[in-house]
Every structure is written in structure tokens, then in C-alpha cells.
Amino acid sequence: MCISDICNVTLWLNRGQTEVRFPESLKLQSDKLEERRTQIKVNKRTNIKPNNVKSTDSEDIHVYRKDRKMENRKKNNGQHAPSFWKMIERRLVEAKTHYVITKTNLQKLDAGTLKSLEGIHITKQTVIVRSLNEEGHRWLAQQKRFTGNLDFATGPQNVVAYLKQFRDVSVNNQLLQFNYILRQNKSHQIAYFMVYNEIQDVLMKSLPKLSVGIHGSAVTNLGCKGSDLDIVINVSTNKRKMFDQVKTKLEEAESLNIGFCAPHARVPIINVQHCPTKISCDISIESFAQSNSNPMVNAEVLYTMSVLDDRFCSLVRIIKYWASCRGLCKAGANPSPHGITWTLLTLFYFQQKGILPAARRLYCYQTAGAQKTRTRAVLSSENNALCQPLDTPTMRSIDDISKDLKKNDELLVDLLKGFCDYYLAFDFSKRKISIYDGVYYQRTLRHLRVSDGAMEIPLEYKECYNTNVSKNVTSGVINVMKKELTNLHKALNNNNLGSVLKESGRQL
């Protein structure tokens, strides 16, 4: 989400019995101001009127198509998103320029120093700030990265109550409002990369040759508020030995609390909580060369898909939240679909609509038939971005990929209904989904083994080949899933979205 233009905010703080006013030259932008401006834009986009008069479907289509024409005009003018690796590089650099400072510390500054600081996130006690000039940079360089505490671990609250105020508008408008409260804003993105930088610094002090990468929803534009941070460490030595070394270093960090650990799992995982922000981090230890498993490749594909069509991001957030409420999206060892399963199901549906391309069409190939034999090299850059491809094929540019896509102006509500209809008719017992080719294939007898699961969505990139992300899902869960999809479709038809967003308490 793009931050709106920085505005001047006057802060009032108490120092004893004396009220101190910050000069107007201190530029600070709070989330409340940002959310208010975004809310106004969303209201205009969804045609919500002050008296909550219900907008018609024709009005929805007109407003939505007008909005998408403006987006296409921006793309045509070169205002398209950066590539995955450029995005990583920019966010890493950006995060290193920000600090979490308490208002008490800011209160002690003179007017000259305050003029050199800019804030993007304000809470009652803490501000995320960056410098505007050399003076501000010198002052921040003397501070710890986190001198205050924030809470970025809390997800959306009271969603059903929030949506009730929009019950007199169309379902499509409700979905847009729903997505608005789910998505992460600019301050979330900066906070995630600040935490990543801190964990990376902790590890690199004693393990300087370690390759540490960031993946998952923090870099794919698909995250919701309260999402975890996913970090991967690529090792060439014994994973268990490296697990012990990494865990020891993380335990020494004052800002981190160790949670659960899985040293004997196929992919060893260490869960930590970053105390200043309360962000939960899952740190996995992989050997890409040995396991044919590289989460950075999947992150690159999903990020590219997300910038090709923003409706993909919106639908993923909405579907994952709905599935979580219905007990159909849980992490850990259980038979319910994981978050990545719902993401890939949504992506595959968009591929069938021609809105998004097959994953193999994202890349450039020099020779025919090289699609499934390509290789990637592991690279640690100056910022330790992980697994940036060195040899061909390389990712095509965003605007080049966009030329191959069909024009589609369907409303979000129509896409969600279509998602329900598509998977209600989909026979998971006889078909497997190929995100790589953008089609489904018939499952052979080999694929009907119990150990392969009732649902098959393999990652067919060479780095992740034959990794079925849905092998935990059972046929019984698929039946429950289809029942809930039926209920979701009915709720959309009856303009009663809130009825399917209540906690089901289901145990699978």
C-alpha cells in the first residue's frame, strides 16, 4: 500500500506540569491519518455515500472499471512495480533508515533536531522515525534501533461488527472494505524488514558467511495484519549442527524470545518473538542444494503475480481469513489446508480465468524445452538477499508479462463467487493442480497413494520440485471445504457476508 503525502502533525506531550509543543516543522504521519485518507479513497472507489444508500451493480461496475483504467494508465506511463529482487533491495535499505523511538526521547530534543526527523507511525508512546538530513542521521546513529515498543502482532479485530456499518451497500463494496482492514500498510512493511535486519545482524556477527533470506507474506504483498515473519537460512553443512549454532545466538539476543523449536523436522524451525514489535518469526534452516526446496523462488513467483493484478492480493486475504474463521486454515500438523494451499488455489483459479499467467511464462528461456531443467545460483549480495538468480532464465519484466494477459474487469464479488463455483465442481481425487503450467493433470495410480494426500498442488520449479504443499489435506476435509464454499456462495448472494466470518470452533 502506498503512503499518502507526508503531512505536518503537531504533537502535544507532557513534561511534568509543563505542556511542550513540538514545532510544526516536525513532520509526522500517523497510521490513523493514513487510514483515514485510505478510507476516503476506498469510499470513493466503492461509491459509498454518506447516507449509506445502496449502490447498484451497474454503479459498481462503472466505478470499478474507471479505477482499473487509471491503474492501466499508470502502468502504461511506466509506473509499474519493481522486480522482486529490486523490491527486496529497496525495503532492506529503507528499513535501515528507520528507528523506533519513544516520545519521551523525542521530547528532549531541540527544535533544530526535530526539524530533521520525519515519522510514519505514531502510537501513544512510540514513533517510527527516519532522518531528513545529515543532522537527523547523526542523532539516530547514536540511538538503538528499538528504544520503544510497538504491537504489530495483532490481527484485525471485530471484523463482523465493522462490516455491519456497510450492510446497506453492495456485497462488492463490503469485500473492498473487508480487504481494507485486512491488508498491511507501509509501517507494517517497514517493521517486518527492521526485524529481519536485526535478526540478520545478530546472526552475522558470529556467523558472517551465513546466507539469510526473507520470504512469505512479508514480501509477496499477500500478508494480513498480524502475519508472521518468515526467514530462511541456507546452509551447505549439517543442518542440525547449524540449528544448534543459530539457536544459541538467538538466545543471546535481548530483543528475542525463543518459542517452539523443531530440530528434528525435515526442515528444522526455530520460532522467536521480537519483543519490541511482538512480531512472531519462523526461522527455517534449509540446504537448497540437497533438498530441492527454495522458498525464495515461490516468493518471487507470488510477488510477481500480486503486482500483475491487485485483485489477486485482495482475494487471497479474504479467502484465507474466511477459511481461518471456518476452521479450514491452520498452521502446524493438522489435516486442514495451510495458508499456502489457499494462496495457490486462488492463483490457479486466476490462471484459469486468464487473469494471471502460468508460472513458467514468467521466465525467459534461451533454449526450447528448458523450462523444467533451469537452475539457479545462490547469492549473498551486500544486503544478503538470498538466491538471486545469476544464470538464465531470468524473470521477464512486469509490463512484458502484462501484454500476454486477457483483459478482465470482473468485480471482486464475482471473482469470489466464481472461485466457489470452480472448486465445488473440481474433482481433487482425480486431478492435480499445476501452478507451473497453469493447468490441471489427471492423477495417476502413483499419485493416489494415501501418503500423497487427497489434494495435490505440487511446486514444479526445479528448486521445489515434487513438493506437494497440500499433502496433509484429507478427503474428509475436502468435503467440509466444499460445504463451506457453498455457504460462502449463499452468503454472497444474500448480502450476508458477516454470517460466514464468525469463528466456527471446528476441530478437524
Short mmCIF file of C-alpha atoms in Angstrom, two decimals:
data_model
loop_
_atom_site.label_atom_id
_atom_site.label_comp_id
_atom_site.label_asym_id
_atom_site.label_seq_id
_atom_site.Cartn_x
_atom_site.Cartn_y
_atom_site.Cartn_z
CA MET A 1 0.00 0.00 0.00
CA CYS A 2 1.44 3.41 -0.88
CA ILE A 3 1.73 6.01 1.86
CA SER A 4 -0.07 9.25 1.15
CA ASP A 5 1.87 12.51 1.11
CA ILE A 6 3.56 13.32 4.41
CA CYS A 7 1.65 15.91 6.41
CA ASN A 8 2.53 18.10 9.34
CA VAL A 9 1.26 16.82 12.68
CA THR A 10 1.56 18.75 15.93
CA LEU A 11 2.36 16.57 18.92
CA TRP A 12 1.50 17.53 22.45
CA LEU A 13 3.50 15.89 25.21
CA ASN A 14 3.56 16.45 28.94
CA ARG A 15 6.80 17.13 30.73
CA GLY A 16 5.87 17.26 34.37
CA GLN A 17 3.27 20.00 34.66
CA THR A 18 4.54 21.87 31.64
CA GLU A 19 2.96 21.21 28.29
CA VAL A 20 5.51 21.10 25.49
CA ARG A 21 4.50 21.63 21.89
CA PHE A 22 6.60 20.21 19.09
CA PRO A 23 7.25 22.69 16.29
CA GLU A 24 5.08 22.35 13.21
CA SER A 25 8.21 21.68 11.18
CA LEU A 26 8.43 18.19 12.68
CA LYS A 27 6.71 16.09 10.04
CA LEU A 28 4.96 13.05 11.41
CA GLN A 29 2.42 10.80 9.78
CA SER A 30 0.29 8.57 11.95
CA ASP A 31 -1.46 5.41 10.86
CA LYS A 32 -4.76 6.99 11.84
CA LEU A 33 -4.25 9.78 9.34
CA GLU A 34 -3.10 7.32 6.72
CA GLU A 35 -6.04 5.02 7.36
CA ARG A 36 -8.44 7.96 7.24
CA ARG A 37 -7.14 9.04 3.84
CA THR A 38 -7.17 5.48 2.57
CA GLN A 39 -10.73 5.11 3.88
CA ILE A 40 -11.79 8.16 1.91
CA LYS A 41 -10.22 6.71 -1.24
CA VAL A 42 -11.91 3.34 -0.64
CA ASN A 43 -15.26 5.04 -0.06
CA LYS A 44 -14.92 6.90 -3.34
CA ARG A 45 -13.80 3.75 -5.10
CA THR A 46 -16.71 1.73 -3.75
CA ASN A 47 -19.22 4.56 -4.27
CA ILE A 48 -20.30 4.61 -0.60
CA LYS A 49 -22.47 7.64 0.07
CA PRO A 50 -22.84 9.41 3.45
CA ASN A 51 -26.37 8.11 3.96
CA ASN A 52 -25.26 4.55 3.06
CA VAL A 53 -27.60 4.43 0.09
CA LYS A 54 -27.17 1.06 -1.58
CA SER A 55 -25.27 1.32 -4.85
CA THR A 56 -26.43 -0.70 -7.80
CA ASP A 57 -24.42 -3.32 -9.63
CA SER A 58 -24.16 -1.02 -12.65
CA GLU A 59 -22.66 1.73 -10.48
CA ASP A 60 -20.20 -0.80 -9.02
CA ILE A 61 -19.09 -1.87 -12.49
CA HIS A 62 -18.70 1.73 -13.66
CA VAL A 63 -16.62 2.78 -10.63
CA TYR A 64 -14.51 -0.37 -10.73
CA ARG A 65 -13.75 -0.15 -14.44
CA LYS A 66 -12.86 3.53 -14.08
CA ASP A 67 -10.47 2.64 -11.26
CA ARG A 68 -8.82 -0.13 -13.28
CA LYS A 69 -8.41 2.18 -16.30
CA MET A 70 -6.46 4.56 -14.07
CA GLU A 71 -4.26 1.67 -12.91
CA ASN A 72 -3.62 0.62 -16.51
CA ARG A 73 -2.78 4.23 -17.42
CA LYS A 74 -0.17 4.31 -14.65
CA LYS A 75 1.37 1.08 -15.94
CA ASN A 76 1.47 2.47 -19.46
CA ASN A 77 3.28 5.54 -18.14
CA GLY A 78 5.97 3.33 -16.63
CA GLN A 79 4.62 3.46 -13.07
CA HIS A 80 4.77 -0.30 -12.58
CA ALA A 81 6.07 -2.20 -9.58
CA PRO A 82 9.77 -3.10 -9.29
CA SER A 83 11.00 -6.64 -9.77
CA PHE A 84 11.10 -8.94 -6.76
CA TRP A 85 14.81 -8.51 -6.11
CA LYS A 86 14.74 -4.75 -6.55
CA MET A 87 11.82 -4.60 -4.12
CA ILE A 88 13.80 -6.63 -1.57
CA GLU A 89 16.80 -4.36 -2.00
CA ARG A 90 14.75 -1.18 -1.58
CA ARG A 91 12.93 -2.37 1.51
CA LEU A 92 16.14 -3.57 3.15
CA VAL A 93 17.76 -0.17 2.61
CA GLU A 94 14.60 1.67 3.66
CA ALA A 95 14.29 -0.32 6.89
CA LYS A 96 17.85 0.53 7.88
CA THR A 97 16.98 4.25 7.83
CA HIS A 98 14.10 3.89 10.33
CA TYR A 99 14.16 3.75 14.11
CA VAL A 100 11.53 3.12 16.77
CA ILE A 101 11.85 6.00 19.24
CA THR A 102 9.82 6.75 22.36
CA LYS A 103 8.06 10.08 22.59
CA THR A 104 9.93 10.67 25.83
CA ASN A 105 13.22 10.67 23.92
CA LEU A 106 11.82 12.93 21.22
CA GLN A 107 10.54 15.28 23.88
CA LYS A 108 14.13 16.01 24.95
CA LEU A 109 15.24 17.20 21.52
CA ASP A 110 15.74 20.80 20.49
CA ALA A 111 13.74 22.35 17.69
CA GLY A 112 16.63 22.09 15.21
CA THR A 113 16.97 18.34 15.58
CA LEU A 114 13.21 17.86 15.42
CA LYS A 115 13.17 19.59 12.05
CA SER A 116 15.49 16.92 10.71
CA LEU A 117 13.19 14.00 11.61
CA GLU A 118 10.17 12.53 9.90
CA GLY A 119 7.75 9.95 11.31
CA ILE A 120 5.46 7.46 9.59
CA HIS A 121 3.78 5.71 12.50
CA ILE A 122 2.58 7.17 15.79
CA THR A 123 1.25 5.40 18.87
CA LYS A 124 0.61 6.78 22.34
CA GLN A 125 4.18 6.10 23.43
CA THR A 126 6.27 5.46 20.33
CA VAL A 127 7.08 6.85 16.88
CA ILE A 128 8.79 5.23 13.88
CA VAL A 129 11.08 7.94 12.53
CA ARG A 130 13.72 8.47 9.86
CA SER A 131 16.12 11.31 9.18
CA LEU A 132 15.58 14.05 6.62
CA ASN A 133 19.16 15.32 6.59
CA GLU A 134 22.65 14.72 7.95
CA GLU A 135 21.84 16.17 11.37
CA GLY A 136 18.96 13.75 11.84
CA HIS A 137 21.11 10.88 10.61
CA ARG A 138 23.82 11.66 13.19
CA TRP A 139 21.30 11.74 16.04
CA LEU A 140 19.61 8.49 15.01
CA ALA A 141 23.00 6.77 14.59
CA GLN A 142 23.56 7.28 18.32
CA GLN A 143 20.26 5.58 19.21
CA LYS A 144 19.34 1.93 19.48
CA ARG A 145 17.22 0.63 16.63
CA PHE A 146 14.32 0.00 19.05
CA THR A 147 14.01 2.22 22.12
CA GLY A 148 10.24 1.85 22.24
CA ASN A 149 7.67 -0.93 21.83
CA LEU A 150 5.01 -1.45 19.17
CA ASP A 151 2.42 -4.15 18.59
CA PHE A 152 2.36 -5.43 15.02
CA ALA A 153 1.28 -8.93 16.01
CA THR A 154 -2.40 -8.10 16.43
CA GLY A 155 -4.64 -9.02 13.53
CA PRO A 156 -7.92 -7.33 12.52
CA GLN A 157 -10.38 -7.04 15.40
CA ASN A 158 -14.21 -7.03 15.40
CA VAL A 159 -14.44 -7.64 11.66
CA VAL A 160 -18.11 -8.62 11.70
CA ALA A 161 -19.05 -5.52 13.71
CA TYR A 162 -17.03 -3.35 11.34
CA LEU A 163 -18.80 -4.75 8.28
CA LYS A 164 -22.25 -4.18 9.80
CA GLN A 165 -21.95 -0.46 9.10
CA PHE A 166 -21.74 -1.30 5.39
CA ARG A 167 -24.64 -3.77 5.29
CA ASP A 168 -26.74 -1.34 3.22
CA VAL A 169 -24.21 -1.27 0.38
CA SER A 170 -23.48 -3.93 -2.20
CA VAL A 171 -21.54 -7.08 -1.32
CA ASN A 172 -18.71 -6.00 -3.60
CA ASN A 173 -18.29 -2.81 -1.57
CA GLN A 174 -18.29 -4.84 1.62
CA LEU A 175 -15.50 -7.03 0.24
CA LEU A 176 -13.42 -3.97 -0.63
CA GLN A 177 -13.91 -2.62 2.88
CA PHE A 178 -13.06 -6.06 4.27
CA ASN A 179 -9.82 -6.16 2.31
CA TYR A 180 -9.01 -2.64 3.51
CA ILE A 181 -8.95 -3.66 7.16
CA LEU A 182 -7.03 -6.89 6.45
CA ARG A 183 -4.10 -5.57 4.44
CA GLN A 184 -0.82 -4.37 5.86
CA ASN A 185 0.17 -0.74 5.49
CA LYS A 186 3.56 0.87 4.88
CA SER A 187 4.51 0.87 8.56
CA HIS A 188 3.95 -2.90 8.74
CA GLN A 189 6.28 -3.46 5.80
CA ILE A 190 8.99 -1.32 7.35
CA ALA A 191 8.61 -3.02 10.74
CA TYR A 192 8.96 -6.51 9.23
CA PHE A 193 12.17 -5.59 7.45
CA MET A 194 13.51 -3.84 10.56
CA VAL A 195 13.03 -7.08 12.49
CA TYR A 196 14.62 -9.07 9.67
CA ASN A 197 17.64 -6.74 9.68
CA GLU A 198 18.01 -7.10 13.43
CA ILE A 199 17.87 -10.91 13.35
CA GLN A 200 20.30 -10.92 10.44
CA ASP A 201 22.72 -8.67 12.36
CA VAL A 202 22.55 -10.94 15.41
CA LEU A 203 23.48 -13.98 13.33
CA MET A 204 26.05 -12.35 11.07
CA LYS A 205 28.22 -11.11 13.94
CA SER A 206 29.42 -14.61 14.75
CA LEU A 207 28.40 -16.40 11.53
CA PRO A 208 29.48 -13.91 8.84
CA LYS A 209 29.17 -16.32 5.91
CA LEU A 210 25.58 -17.23 6.70
CA SER A 211 23.00 -16.66 3.94
CA VAL A 212 19.82 -15.27 5.48
CA GLY A 213 16.74 -14.53 3.38
CA ILE A 214 13.22 -13.24 3.91
CA HIS A 215 10.19 -14.81 2.22
CA GLY A 216 6.50 -15.41 2.85
CA SER A 217 3.71 -12.83 3.08
CA ALA A 218 6.10 -10.07 4.19
CA VAL A 219 7.46 -9.88 0.62
CA THR A 220 4.61 -11.19 -1.55
CA ASN A 221 2.08 -8.37 -0.87
CA LEU A 222 -0.36 -11.07 0.33
CA GLY A 223 0.02 -10.61 4.08
CA CYS A 224 -2.65 -9.60 6.56
CA LYS A 225 -2.14 -7.58 9.71
CA GLY A 226 -0.71 -9.85 12.38
CA SER A 227 1.00 -12.21 9.93
CA ASP A 228 4.22 -13.95 10.92
CA LEU A 229 7.64 -13.12 9.51
CA ASP A 230 9.29 -15.96 7.57
CA ILE A 231 13.09 -16.16 7.44
CA VAL A 232 15.17 -18.87 5.78
CA ILE A 233 18.82 -19.76 6.33
CA ASN A 234 20.59 -21.64 3.55
CA VAL A 235 23.41 -23.93 4.73
CA SER A 236 25.78 -26.27 2.96
CA THR A 237 26.81 -28.12 6.13
CA ASN A 238 24.88 -30.31 8.55
CA LYS A 239 21.51 -28.70 9.24
CA ARG A 240 21.31 -30.00 12.82
CA LYS A 241 24.72 -28.57 13.68
CA MET A 242 23.78 -25.21 12.21
CA PHE A 243 20.44 -25.34 14.05
CA ASP A 244 22.25 -25.51 17.40
CA GLN A 245 24.56 -22.64 16.50
CA VAL A 246 21.75 -20.41 15.29
CA LYS A 247 19.57 -21.17 18.33
CA THR A 248 22.44 -20.31 20.68
CA LYS A 249 22.98 -16.92 19.04
CA LEU A 250 19.28 -16.10 19.04
CA GLU A 251 19.04 -16.93 22.73
CA GLU A 252 21.77 -14.40 23.46
CA ALA A 253 19.80 -11.56 21.87
CA GLU A 254 17.92 -9.46 24.45
CA SER A 255 15.22 -8.44 21.98
CA LEU A 256 14.24 -12.02 21.07
CA ASN A 257 12.29 -14.68 22.96
CA ILE A 258 12.65 -18.28 21.78
CA GLY A 259 9.37 -20.09 21.23
CA PHE A 260 8.86 -23.62 19.92
CA CYS A 261 11.70 -25.42 18.15
CA ALA A 262 11.63 -28.38 15.75
CA PRO A 263 15.25 -29.53 15.38
CA HIS A 264 14.40 -32.98 14.01
CA ALA A 265 11.86 -31.89 11.38
CA ARG A 266 12.62 -32.30 7.68
CA VAL A 267 13.03 -28.54 7.71
CA PRO A 268 14.27 -27.51 11.18
CA ILE A 269 12.41 -24.46 12.50
CA ILE A 270 13.07 -22.01 15.32
CA ASN A 271 10.21 -19.72 16.32
CA VAL A 272 11.13 -16.45 18.01
CA GLN A 273 9.19 -13.41 19.07
CA HIS A 274 10.67 -9.98 18.57
CA CYS A 275 9.87 -8.26 21.86
CA PRO A 276 9.75 -4.58 20.75
CA THR A 277 7.25 -5.26 17.96
CA LYS A 278 5.73 -8.58 19.15
CA ILE A 279 6.19 -9.96 15.63
CA SER A 280 6.44 -13.74 15.55
CA CYS A 281 9.23 -15.08 13.32
CA ASP A 282 9.62 -18.59 11.90
CA ILE A 283 13.28 -19.21 11.07
CA SER A 284 13.80 -22.30 8.92
CA ILE A 285 17.14 -23.92 8.10
CA GLU A 286 17.41 -25.33 4.60
CA SER A 287 20.02 -26.82 2.32
CA PHE A 288 18.80 -25.81 -1.12
CA ALA A 289 21.34 -27.88 -2.98
CA GLN A 290 20.32 -31.08 -1.19
CA SER A 291 16.57 -30.71 -0.73
CA ASN A 292 15.39 -29.09 -3.98
CA SER A 293 13.45 -26.69 -1.77
CA ASN A 294 13.88 -22.95 -2.11
CA PRO A 295 11.12 -20.77 -0.62
CA MET A 296 12.59 -17.67 -2.23
CA VAL A 297 11.58 -18.98 -5.66
CA ASN A 298 7.98 -19.37 -4.56
CA ALA A 299 8.08 -15.87 -3.02
CA GLU A 300 9.34 -14.40 -6.29
CA VAL A 301 6.52 -16.05 -8.26
CA LEU A 302 3.80 -14.94 -5.83
CA TYR A 303 5.14 -11.38 -5.63
CA THR A 304 5.15 -11.09 -9.42
CA MET A 305 1.60 -12.43 -9.60
CA SER A 306 0.50 -9.95 -6.93
CA VAL A 307 1.73 -6.91 -8.86
CA LEU A 308 0.15 -8.12 -12.11
CA ASP A 309 -3.35 -7.86 -10.60
CA ASP A 310 -4.22 -6.40 -7.21
CA ARG A 311 -7.48 -8.38 -7.10
CA PHE A 312 -5.36 -11.49 -6.56
CA CYS A 313 -3.97 -9.97 -3.35
CA SER A 314 -7.43 -8.94 -2.17
CA LEU A 315 -9.00 -12.33 -2.82
CA VAL A 316 -6.15 -14.22 -1.13
CA ARG A 317 -6.52 -12.14 2.05
CA ILE A 318 -10.30 -12.51 2.10
CA ILE A 319 -10.28 -16.26 1.39
CA LYS A 320 -7.58 -17.02 3.96
CA TYR A 321 -9.37 -15.02 6.65
CA TRP A 322 -12.69 -16.69 5.82
CA ALA A 323 -11.06 -20.14 5.85
CA SER A 324 -9.43 -19.40 9.19
CA CYS A 325 -12.79 -18.40 10.67
CA ARG A 326 -14.33 -21.65 9.41
CA GLY A 327 -11.51 -23.76 10.86
CA LEU A 328 -10.09 -24.54 7.42
CA CYS A 329 -6.75 -22.72 7.56
CA LYS A 330 -4.40 -23.71 10.35
CA ALA A 331 -0.64 -23.93 10.69
CA GLY A 332 1.18 -26.96 12.02
CA ALA A 333 0.45 -30.68 11.81
CA ASN A 334 -3.27 -30.98 11.02
CA PRO A 335 -5.42 -32.07 8.06
CA SER A 336 -6.70 -28.58 7.19
CA PRO A 337 -5.27 -26.63 4.24
CA HIS A 338 -2.39 -24.32 5.16
CA GLY A 339 -2.23 -20.71 4.09
CA ILE A 340 -0.03 -21.51 1.09
CA THR A 341 -2.62 -24.03 -0.12
CA TRP A 342 -5.38 -21.40 -0.21
CA THR A 343 -2.99 -18.95 -1.90
CA LEU A 344 -2.17 -21.43 -4.67
CA LEU A 345 -5.82 -22.43 -5.10
CA THR A 346 -6.64 -18.74 -5.66
CA LEU A 347 -3.71 -18.33 -8.04
CA PHE A 348 -4.76 -21.39 -10.06
CA TYR A 349 -8.32 -20.04 -10.36
CA PHE A 350 -6.94 -16.73 -11.70
CA GLN A 351 -4.86 -18.70 -14.18
CA GLN A 352 -7.97 -20.49 -15.43
CA LYS A 353 -9.64 -17.11 -15.94
CA GLY A 354 -6.66 -15.87 -17.96
CA ILE A 355 -6.11 -13.04 -15.47
CA LEU A 356 -2.71 -14.36 -14.40
CA PRO A 357 -0.19 -16.42 -16.39
CA ALA A 358 1.24 -19.87 -15.79
CA ALA A 359 4.33 -19.61 -13.60
CA ARG A 360 6.59 -20.88 -16.38
CA ARG A 361 5.59 -17.88 -18.55
CA LEU A 362 7.14 -15.51 -16.01
CA TYR A 363 10.62 -16.53 -17.11
CA CYS A 364 12.79 -16.05 -20.18
CA TYR A 365 14.33 -19.19 -21.68
CA GLN A 366 17.13 -19.26 -24.17
CA THR A 367 16.52 -22.79 -25.38
CA ALA A 368 13.32 -24.71 -26.07
CA GLY A 369 12.27 -27.33 -23.59
CA ALA A 370 14.42 -25.89 -20.79
CA GLN A 371 11.50 -24.93 -18.58
CA LYS A 372 11.87 -27.70 -16.00
CA THR A 373 15.64 -28.05 -16.17
CA ARG A 374 16.63 -24.50 -15.31
CA THR A 375 18.99 -23.90 -12.42
CA ARG A 376 19.51 -21.05 -10.03
CA ALA A 377 22.60 -20.00 -8.15
CA VAL A 378 22.63 -18.95 -4.51
CA LEU A 379 24.00 -15.49 -3.98
CA SER A 380 24.60 -13.32 -0.92
CA SER A 381 24.56 -9.68 -2.01
CA GLU A 382 25.59 -6.67 0.04
CA ASN A 383 22.30 -6.91 1.92
CA ASN A 384 22.35 -10.71 2.00
CA ALA A 385 19.35 -11.03 -0.32
CA LEU A 386 19.13 -14.76 -0.83
CA CYS A 387 19.10 -16.85 -4.01
CA GLN A 388 19.07 -14.09 -6.57
CA PRO A 389 19.30 -15.83 -9.95
CA LEU A 390 22.64 -15.48 -11.69
CA ASP A 391 22.13 -17.62 -14.79
CA THR A 392 19.27 -17.78 -17.24
CA PRO A 393 16.35 -17.94 -17.28
CA THR A 394 15.56 -14.59 -15.74
CA MET A 395 12.22 -13.10 -14.78
CA ARG A 396 10.51 -11.14 -17.54
CA SER A 397 9.60 -7.54 -16.87
CA ILE A 398 6.18 -6.82 -15.38
CA ASP A 399 4.94 -4.84 -18.38
CA ASP A 400 6.18 -7.53 -20.79
CA ILE A 401 4.22 -10.21 -18.91
CA SER A 402 1.13 -7.97 -18.79
CA LYS A 403 0.93 -7.90 -22.59
CA ASP A 404 0.08 -11.63 -22.64
CA LEU A 405 -2.87 -11.38 -20.23
CA LYS A 406 -6.54 -11.15 -21.05
CA LYS A 407 -8.46 -8.02 -20.19
CA ASN A 408 -10.73 -8.72 -17.24
CA ASP A 409 -12.76 -6.17 -15.27
CA GLU A 410 -14.80 -8.53 -13.10
CA LEU A 411 -15.80 -7.30 -9.67
CA LEU A 412 -14.26 -8.85 -6.60
CA VAL A 413 -17.60 -10.38 -5.59
CA ASP A 414 -17.96 -12.08 -9.00
CA LEU A 415 -14.44 -13.48 -8.76
CA LEU A 416 -15.14 -14.83 -5.28
CA LYS A 417 -18.38 -16.46 -6.43
CA GLY A 418 -16.52 -17.93 -9.38
CA PHE A 419 -13.86 -19.28 -7.00
CA CYS A 420 -16.58 -21.08 -5.04
CA ASP A 421 -18.22 -22.49 -8.16
CA TYR A 422 -14.92 -23.65 -9.66
CA TYR A 423 -13.75 -25.66 -6.66
CA LEU A 424 -17.20 -27.01 -5.86
CA ALA A 425 -17.03 -28.72 -9.26
CA PHE A 426 -13.33 -29.62 -9.07
CA ASP A 427 -12.56 -33.31 -8.51
CA PHE A 428 -9.45 -33.35 -6.31
CA SER A 429 -9.39 -37.14 -6.24
CA LYS A 430 -8.72 -37.34 -10.00
CA ARG A 431 -6.94 -34.08 -10.77
CA LYS A 432 -3.76 -32.43 -9.60
CA ILE A 433 -3.10 -28.73 -9.94
CA SER A 434 -0.06 -27.39 -11.79
CA ILE A 435 0.72 -23.78 -10.94
CA TYR A 436 3.81 -24.06 -13.13
CA ASP A 437 1.89 -24.94 -16.31
CA GLY A 438 -1.37 -23.24 -15.30
CA VAL A 439 -3.47 -26.35 -15.97
CA TYR A 440 -4.58 -29.45 -14.13
CA TYR A 441 -3.48 -33.01 -14.91
CA GLN A 442 -5.05 -36.38 -14.23
CA ARG A 443 -3.62 -38.08 -11.17
CA THR A 444 -2.04 -41.45 -11.93
CA LEU A 445 -2.20 -44.51 -9.68
CA ARG A 446 1.10 -43.46 -8.20
CA HIS A 447 -0.48 -40.22 -7.10
CA LEU A 448 -3.43 -41.94 -5.45
CA ARG A 449 -1.37 -43.28 -2.57
CA VAL A 450 -2.61 -42.27 0.87
CA SER A 451 0.76 -40.70 1.67
CA ASP A 452 0.31 -38.24 -1.23
CA GLY A 453 -2.82 -36.75 0.29
CA ALA A 454 -6.30 -36.22 -1.12
CA MET A 455 -5.29 -32.86 -2.65
CA GLU A 456 -2.21 -32.38 -4.81
CA ILE A 457 -0.68 -28.99 -5.58
CA PRO A 458 2.99 -29.65 -6.36
CA LEU A 459 5.56 -26.89 -6.75
CA GLU A 460 7.18 -27.74 -10.08
CA TYR A 461 10.03 -25.28 -10.12
CA LYS A 462 13.30 -27.21 -10.17
CA GLU A 463 14.17 -25.76 -6.74
CA CYS A 464 10.90 -27.03 -5.25
CA TYR A 465 10.13 -29.97 -7.50
CA ASN A 466 7.60 -32.58 -6.32
CA THR A 467 6.81 -30.67 -3.15
CA ASN A 468 3.09 -31.20 -2.61
CA VAL A 469 2.07 -28.32 -0.32
CA SER A 470 -1.35 -29.89 0.35
CA LYS A 471 -0.40 -33.49 1.12
CA ASN A 472 -1.77 -33.12 4.66
CA VAL A 473 -5.33 -32.47 3.43
CA THR A 474 -7.70 -35.44 3.71
CA SER A 475 -10.78 -36.29 1.66
CA GLY A 476 -12.97 -35.59 4.68
CA VAL A 477 -11.58 -32.06 4.94
CA ILE A 478 -12.22 -31.52 1.22
CA ASN A 479 -15.88 -32.41 1.81
CA VAL A 480 -16.07 -29.89 4.65
CA MET A 481 -14.32 -27.32 2.47
CA LYS A 482 -16.91 -27.73 -0.29
CA LYS A 483 -19.74 -27.42 2.21
CA GLU A 484 -18.28 -24.14 3.49
CA LEU A 485 -17.77 -22.89 -0.06
CA THR A 486 -21.46 -23.50 -0.67
CA ASN A 487 -22.33 -21.47 2.45
CA LEU A 488 -19.99 -18.68 1.36
CA HIS A 489 -21.66 -18.51 -2.05
CA LYS A 490 -25.11 -18.30 -0.41
CA ALA A 491 -23.91 -15.55 1.95
CA LEU A 492 -22.66 -13.50 -1.01
CA ASN A 493 -25.98 -13.93 -2.82
CA ASN A 494 -27.93 -12.96 0.31
CA ASN A 495 -25.74 -9.93 1.12
CA ASN A 496 -24.85 -11.51 4.46
CA LEU A 497 -21.05 -11.68 4.43
CA GLY A 498 -20.74 -11.41 8.20
CA SER A 499 -22.55 -14.72 8.73
CA VAL A 500 -19.58 -16.71 7.38
CA LEU A 501 -16.89 -14.69 9.16
CA LYS A 502 -17.72 -15.91 12.64
CA GLU A 503 -15.49 -18.41 14.41
CA SER A 504 -16.80 -21.91 13.81
CA GLY A 505 -14.82 -23.62 16.57
CA ARG A 506 -14.43 -26.61 14.23
CA GLN A 507 -11.74 -29.15 15.08
CA LEU A 508 -10.54 -31.17 12.10
#
